PDB file of C-alpha atoms in Angstrom:
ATOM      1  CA  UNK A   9      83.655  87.073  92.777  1.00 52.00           C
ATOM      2  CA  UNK A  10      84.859  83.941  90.847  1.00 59.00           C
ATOM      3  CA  UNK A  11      83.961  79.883  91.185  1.00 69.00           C
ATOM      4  CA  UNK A  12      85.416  76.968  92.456  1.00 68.00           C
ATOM      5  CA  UNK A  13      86.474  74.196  90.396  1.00 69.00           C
ATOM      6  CA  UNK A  14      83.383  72.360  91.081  1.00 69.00           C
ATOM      7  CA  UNK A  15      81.451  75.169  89.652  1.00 71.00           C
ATOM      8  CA  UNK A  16      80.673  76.912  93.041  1.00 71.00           C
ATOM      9  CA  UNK A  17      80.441  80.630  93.505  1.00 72.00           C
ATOM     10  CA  UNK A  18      82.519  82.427  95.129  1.00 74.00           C
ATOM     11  CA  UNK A  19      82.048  85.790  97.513  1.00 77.00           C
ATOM     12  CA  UNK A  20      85.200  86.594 100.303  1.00 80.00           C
ATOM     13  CA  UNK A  21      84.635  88.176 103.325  1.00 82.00           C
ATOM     14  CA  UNK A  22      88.147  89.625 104.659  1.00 85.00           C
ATOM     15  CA  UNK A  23      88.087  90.015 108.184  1.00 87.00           C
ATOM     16  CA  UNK A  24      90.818  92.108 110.412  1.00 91.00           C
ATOM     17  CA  UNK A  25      91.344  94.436 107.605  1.00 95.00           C
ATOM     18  CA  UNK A  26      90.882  98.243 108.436  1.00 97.00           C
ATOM     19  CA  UNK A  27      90.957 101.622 106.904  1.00 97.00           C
ATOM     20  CA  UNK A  28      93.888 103.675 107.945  1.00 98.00           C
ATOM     21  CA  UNK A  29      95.277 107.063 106.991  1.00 97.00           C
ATOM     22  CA  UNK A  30      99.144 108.546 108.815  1.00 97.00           C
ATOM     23  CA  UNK A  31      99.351 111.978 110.829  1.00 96.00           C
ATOM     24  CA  UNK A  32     102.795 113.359 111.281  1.00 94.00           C
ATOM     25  CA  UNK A  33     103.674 113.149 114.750  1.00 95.00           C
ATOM     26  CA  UNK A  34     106.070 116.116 115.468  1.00 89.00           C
ATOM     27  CA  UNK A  35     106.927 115.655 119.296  1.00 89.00           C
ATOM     28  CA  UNK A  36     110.065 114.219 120.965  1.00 88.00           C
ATOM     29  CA  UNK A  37     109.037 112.203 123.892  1.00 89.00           C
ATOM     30  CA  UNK A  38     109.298 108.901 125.445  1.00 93.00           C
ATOM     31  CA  UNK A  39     107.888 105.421 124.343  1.00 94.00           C
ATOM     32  CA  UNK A  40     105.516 105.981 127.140  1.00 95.00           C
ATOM     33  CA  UNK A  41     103.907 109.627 126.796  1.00 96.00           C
ATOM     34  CA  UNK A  42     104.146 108.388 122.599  1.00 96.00           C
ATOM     35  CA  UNK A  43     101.242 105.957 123.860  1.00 96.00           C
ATOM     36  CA  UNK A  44      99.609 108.414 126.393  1.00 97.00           C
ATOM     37  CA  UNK A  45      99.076 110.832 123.211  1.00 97.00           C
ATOM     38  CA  UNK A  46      97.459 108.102 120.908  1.00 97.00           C
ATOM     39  CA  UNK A  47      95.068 106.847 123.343  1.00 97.00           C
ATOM     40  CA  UNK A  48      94.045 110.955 124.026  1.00 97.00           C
ATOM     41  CA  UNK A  49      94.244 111.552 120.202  1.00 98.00           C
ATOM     42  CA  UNK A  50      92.024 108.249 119.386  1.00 97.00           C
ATOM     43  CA  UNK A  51      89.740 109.533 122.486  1.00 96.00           C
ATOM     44  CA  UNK A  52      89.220 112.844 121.040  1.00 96.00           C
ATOM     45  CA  UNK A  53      88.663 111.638 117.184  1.00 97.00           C
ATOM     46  CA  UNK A  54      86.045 109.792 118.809  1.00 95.00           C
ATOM     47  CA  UNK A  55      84.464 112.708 120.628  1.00 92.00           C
ATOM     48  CA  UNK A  56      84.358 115.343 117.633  1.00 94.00           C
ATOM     49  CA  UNK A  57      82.584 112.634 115.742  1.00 94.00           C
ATOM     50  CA  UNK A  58      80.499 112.264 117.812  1.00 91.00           C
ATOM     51  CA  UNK A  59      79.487 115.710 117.862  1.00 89.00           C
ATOM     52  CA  UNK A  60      79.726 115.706 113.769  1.00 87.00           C
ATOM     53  CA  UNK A  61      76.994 112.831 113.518  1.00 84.00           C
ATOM     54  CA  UNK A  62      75.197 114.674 116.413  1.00 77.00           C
ATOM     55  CA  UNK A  63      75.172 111.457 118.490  1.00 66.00           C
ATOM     56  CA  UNK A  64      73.836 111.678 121.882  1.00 64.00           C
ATOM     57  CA  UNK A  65      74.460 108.611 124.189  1.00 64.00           C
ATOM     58  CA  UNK A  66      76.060 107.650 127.460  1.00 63.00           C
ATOM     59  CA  UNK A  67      78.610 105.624 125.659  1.00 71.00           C
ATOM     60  CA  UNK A  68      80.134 107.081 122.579  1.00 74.00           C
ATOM     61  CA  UNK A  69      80.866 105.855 119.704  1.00 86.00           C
ATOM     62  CA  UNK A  70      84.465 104.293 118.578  1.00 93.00           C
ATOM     63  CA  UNK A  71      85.339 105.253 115.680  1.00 96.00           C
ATOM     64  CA  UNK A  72      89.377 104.741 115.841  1.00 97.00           C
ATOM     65  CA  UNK A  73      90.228 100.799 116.200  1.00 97.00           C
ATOM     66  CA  UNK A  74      93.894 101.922 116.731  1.00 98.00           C
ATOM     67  CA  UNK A  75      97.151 103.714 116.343  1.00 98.00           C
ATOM     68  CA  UNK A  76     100.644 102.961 115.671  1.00 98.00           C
ATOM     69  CA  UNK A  77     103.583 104.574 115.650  1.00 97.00           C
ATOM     70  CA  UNK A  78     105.639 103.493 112.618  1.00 96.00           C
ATOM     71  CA  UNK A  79     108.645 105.991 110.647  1.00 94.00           C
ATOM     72  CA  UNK A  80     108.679 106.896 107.151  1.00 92.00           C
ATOM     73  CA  UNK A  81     109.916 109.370 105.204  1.00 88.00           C
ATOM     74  CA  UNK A  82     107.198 112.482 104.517  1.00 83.00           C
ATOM     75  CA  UNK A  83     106.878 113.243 100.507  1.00 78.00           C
ATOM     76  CA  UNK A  84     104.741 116.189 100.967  1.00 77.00           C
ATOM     77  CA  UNK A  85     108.119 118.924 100.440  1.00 79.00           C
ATOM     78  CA  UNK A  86     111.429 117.803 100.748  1.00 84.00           C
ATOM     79  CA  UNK A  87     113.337 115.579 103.667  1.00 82.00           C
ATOM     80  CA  UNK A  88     115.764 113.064 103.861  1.00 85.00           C
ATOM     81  CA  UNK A  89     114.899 111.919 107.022  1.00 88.00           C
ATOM     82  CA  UNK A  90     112.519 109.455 108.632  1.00 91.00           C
ATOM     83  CA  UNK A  91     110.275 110.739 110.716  1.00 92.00           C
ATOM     84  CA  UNK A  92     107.496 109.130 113.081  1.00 94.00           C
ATOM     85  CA  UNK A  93     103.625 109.218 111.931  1.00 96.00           C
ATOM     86  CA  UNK A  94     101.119 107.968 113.839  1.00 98.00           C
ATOM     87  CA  UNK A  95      99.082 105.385 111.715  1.00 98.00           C
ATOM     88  CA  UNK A  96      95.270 105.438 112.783  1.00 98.00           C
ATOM     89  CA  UNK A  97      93.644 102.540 111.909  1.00 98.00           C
ATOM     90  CA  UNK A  98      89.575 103.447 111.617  1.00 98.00           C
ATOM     91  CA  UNK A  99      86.595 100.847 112.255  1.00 97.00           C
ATOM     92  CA  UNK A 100      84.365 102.019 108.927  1.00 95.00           C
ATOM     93  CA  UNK A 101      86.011 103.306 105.783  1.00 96.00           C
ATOM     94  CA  UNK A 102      82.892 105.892 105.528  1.00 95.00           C
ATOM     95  CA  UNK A 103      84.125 107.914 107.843  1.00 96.00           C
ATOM     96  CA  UNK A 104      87.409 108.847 106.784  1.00 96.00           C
ATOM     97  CA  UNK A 105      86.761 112.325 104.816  1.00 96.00           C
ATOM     98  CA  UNK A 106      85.489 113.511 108.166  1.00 96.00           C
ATOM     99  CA  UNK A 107      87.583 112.549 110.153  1.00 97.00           C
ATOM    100  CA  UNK A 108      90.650 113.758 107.985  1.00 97.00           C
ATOM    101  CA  UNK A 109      88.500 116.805 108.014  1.00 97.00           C
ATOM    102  CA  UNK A 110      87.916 117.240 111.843  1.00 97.00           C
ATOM    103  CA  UNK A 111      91.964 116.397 111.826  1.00 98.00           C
ATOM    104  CA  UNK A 112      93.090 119.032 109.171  1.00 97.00           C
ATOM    105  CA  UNK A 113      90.169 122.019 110.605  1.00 97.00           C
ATOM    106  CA  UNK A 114      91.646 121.990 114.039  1.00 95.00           C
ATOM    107  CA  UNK A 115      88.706 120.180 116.194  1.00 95.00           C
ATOM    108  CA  UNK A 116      90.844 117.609 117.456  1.00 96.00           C
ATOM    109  CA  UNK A 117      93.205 118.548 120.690  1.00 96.00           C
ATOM    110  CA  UNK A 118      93.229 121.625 119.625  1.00 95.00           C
ATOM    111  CA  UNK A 119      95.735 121.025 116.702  1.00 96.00           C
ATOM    112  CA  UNK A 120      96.350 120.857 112.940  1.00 97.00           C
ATOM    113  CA  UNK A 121      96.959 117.829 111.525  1.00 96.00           C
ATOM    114  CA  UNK A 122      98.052 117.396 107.584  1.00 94.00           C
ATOM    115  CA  UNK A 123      96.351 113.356 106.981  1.00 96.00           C
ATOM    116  CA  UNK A 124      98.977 111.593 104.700  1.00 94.00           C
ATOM    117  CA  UNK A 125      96.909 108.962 102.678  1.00 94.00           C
ATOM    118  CA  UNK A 126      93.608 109.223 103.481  1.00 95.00           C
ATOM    119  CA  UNK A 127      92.374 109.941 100.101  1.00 95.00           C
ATOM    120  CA  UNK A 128      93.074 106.676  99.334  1.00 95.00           C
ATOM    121  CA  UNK A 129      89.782 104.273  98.450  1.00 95.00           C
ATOM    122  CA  UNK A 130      89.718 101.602 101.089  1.00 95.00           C
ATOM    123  CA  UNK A 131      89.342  99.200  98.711  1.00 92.00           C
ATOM    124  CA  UNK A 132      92.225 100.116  96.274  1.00 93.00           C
ATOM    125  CA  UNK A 133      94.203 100.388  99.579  1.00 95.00           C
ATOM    126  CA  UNK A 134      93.392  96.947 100.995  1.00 93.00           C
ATOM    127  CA  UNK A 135      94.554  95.864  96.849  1.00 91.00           C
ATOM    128  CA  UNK A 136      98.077  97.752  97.324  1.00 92.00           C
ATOM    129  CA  UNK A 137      98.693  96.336 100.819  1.00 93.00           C
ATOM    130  CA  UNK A 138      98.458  92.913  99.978  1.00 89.00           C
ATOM    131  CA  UNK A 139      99.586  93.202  96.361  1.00 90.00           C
ATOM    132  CA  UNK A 140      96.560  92.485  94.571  1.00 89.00           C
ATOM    133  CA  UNK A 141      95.370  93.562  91.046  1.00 85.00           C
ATOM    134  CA  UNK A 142      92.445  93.390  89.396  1.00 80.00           C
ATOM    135  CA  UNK A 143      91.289  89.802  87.985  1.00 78.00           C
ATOM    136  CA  UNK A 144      94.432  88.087  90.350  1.00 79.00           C
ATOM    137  CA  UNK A 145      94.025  85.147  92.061  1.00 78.00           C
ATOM    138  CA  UNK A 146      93.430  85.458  95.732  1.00 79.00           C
ATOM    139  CA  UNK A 147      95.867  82.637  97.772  1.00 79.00           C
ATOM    140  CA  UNK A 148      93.572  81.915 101.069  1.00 79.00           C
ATOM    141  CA  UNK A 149      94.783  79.334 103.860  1.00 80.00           C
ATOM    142  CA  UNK A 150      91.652  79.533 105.557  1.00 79.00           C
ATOM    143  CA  UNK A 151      87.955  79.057 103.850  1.00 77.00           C
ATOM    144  CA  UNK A 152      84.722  78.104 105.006  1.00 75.00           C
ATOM    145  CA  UNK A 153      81.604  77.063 103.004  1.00 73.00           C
ATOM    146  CA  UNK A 154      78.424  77.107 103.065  1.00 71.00           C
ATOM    147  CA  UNK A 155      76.262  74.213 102.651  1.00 73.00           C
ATOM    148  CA  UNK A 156      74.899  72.556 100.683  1.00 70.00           C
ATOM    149  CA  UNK A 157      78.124  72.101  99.017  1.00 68.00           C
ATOM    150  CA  UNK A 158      77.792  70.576  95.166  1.00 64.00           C
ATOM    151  CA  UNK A 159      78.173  67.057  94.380  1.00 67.00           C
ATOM    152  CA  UNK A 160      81.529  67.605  92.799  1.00 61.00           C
ATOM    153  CA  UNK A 161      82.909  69.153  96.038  1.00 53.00           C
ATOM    154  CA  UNK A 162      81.520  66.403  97.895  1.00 53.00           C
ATOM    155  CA  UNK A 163      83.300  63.577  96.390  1.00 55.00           C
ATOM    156  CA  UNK A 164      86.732  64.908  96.533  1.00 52.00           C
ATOM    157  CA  UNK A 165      86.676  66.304 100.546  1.00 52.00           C
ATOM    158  CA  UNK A 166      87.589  64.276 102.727  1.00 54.00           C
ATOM    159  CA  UNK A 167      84.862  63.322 105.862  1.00 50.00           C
TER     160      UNK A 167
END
């Protein structure tokens, strides 16, 4: 929260910003069966939640936006390699203790999966990914306002 110059207060909305946590993904395969297991592993997420929250319905429930393969090196133990995690990018922060949960327990595809990062607050991760700190400036390129605007505001935009 903060004001314009002309005295206006401020509240952002950031859009296209998701929760995400990393699983280690420990197979050697091809770029194509590497996407052929994250669409199955973002299907089944989706299914044992839905059994979790006890959701009945024709359609289920999406709970996984996406996943990505990206390389990194672990720092649970010791390596000195890079290896690939899968990056699963969620729709709703609230449901990430489950769903690292449901991963860690064994529900999903029948595996265990350790969750790197996914005790992380969304919103203290959303501050380290974009280099924020607390009582920064935010640098936007694209605002909108609601009306009415004040006076001040007025004068100085151009029509």
């Amino acid at each position: 929260l903060g004001a314009t110059p002309a005295g206006q207060k401020t509240c952002v909305h950031v859009h296209k910003v998701f929760p995400y946590f990393f699983v280690l993904y420990d197979e050697d395969s091809t770029l194509e069966e590497l996407e052929n297991y994250m669409h199955r592993l973002a299907v089944s997420i989706d299914r044992a939640m839905d059994l979790v929250v006890r959701r009945k319905s024709a359609s289920p429930t999406q709970y996984v936006f996406k996943i990505t393969a990206v390389r990194g090196t672990p720092f649970y133990g010791f390596s000195q390699t890079e290896q690939v995690f899968l990056k699963i990018f969620l729709y709703n922060p609230r449901f990430m203790t489950q769903i690292s949960n449901l991963l860690r327990s064994g529900a999903v595809m029948n595996k265990i999966f350790q969750p790197f990062e996914a005790h992380i607050p969304f919103l203290l991760q959303f501050f380290l990914d974009f280099n924020l700190y607390g009582m920064d400036f935010l640098h936007l390129s694209h605002v909108s306002f609601r009306s009415p605007l004040p006076e001040s505001l007025r004068q100085i935009t151009p029509s």
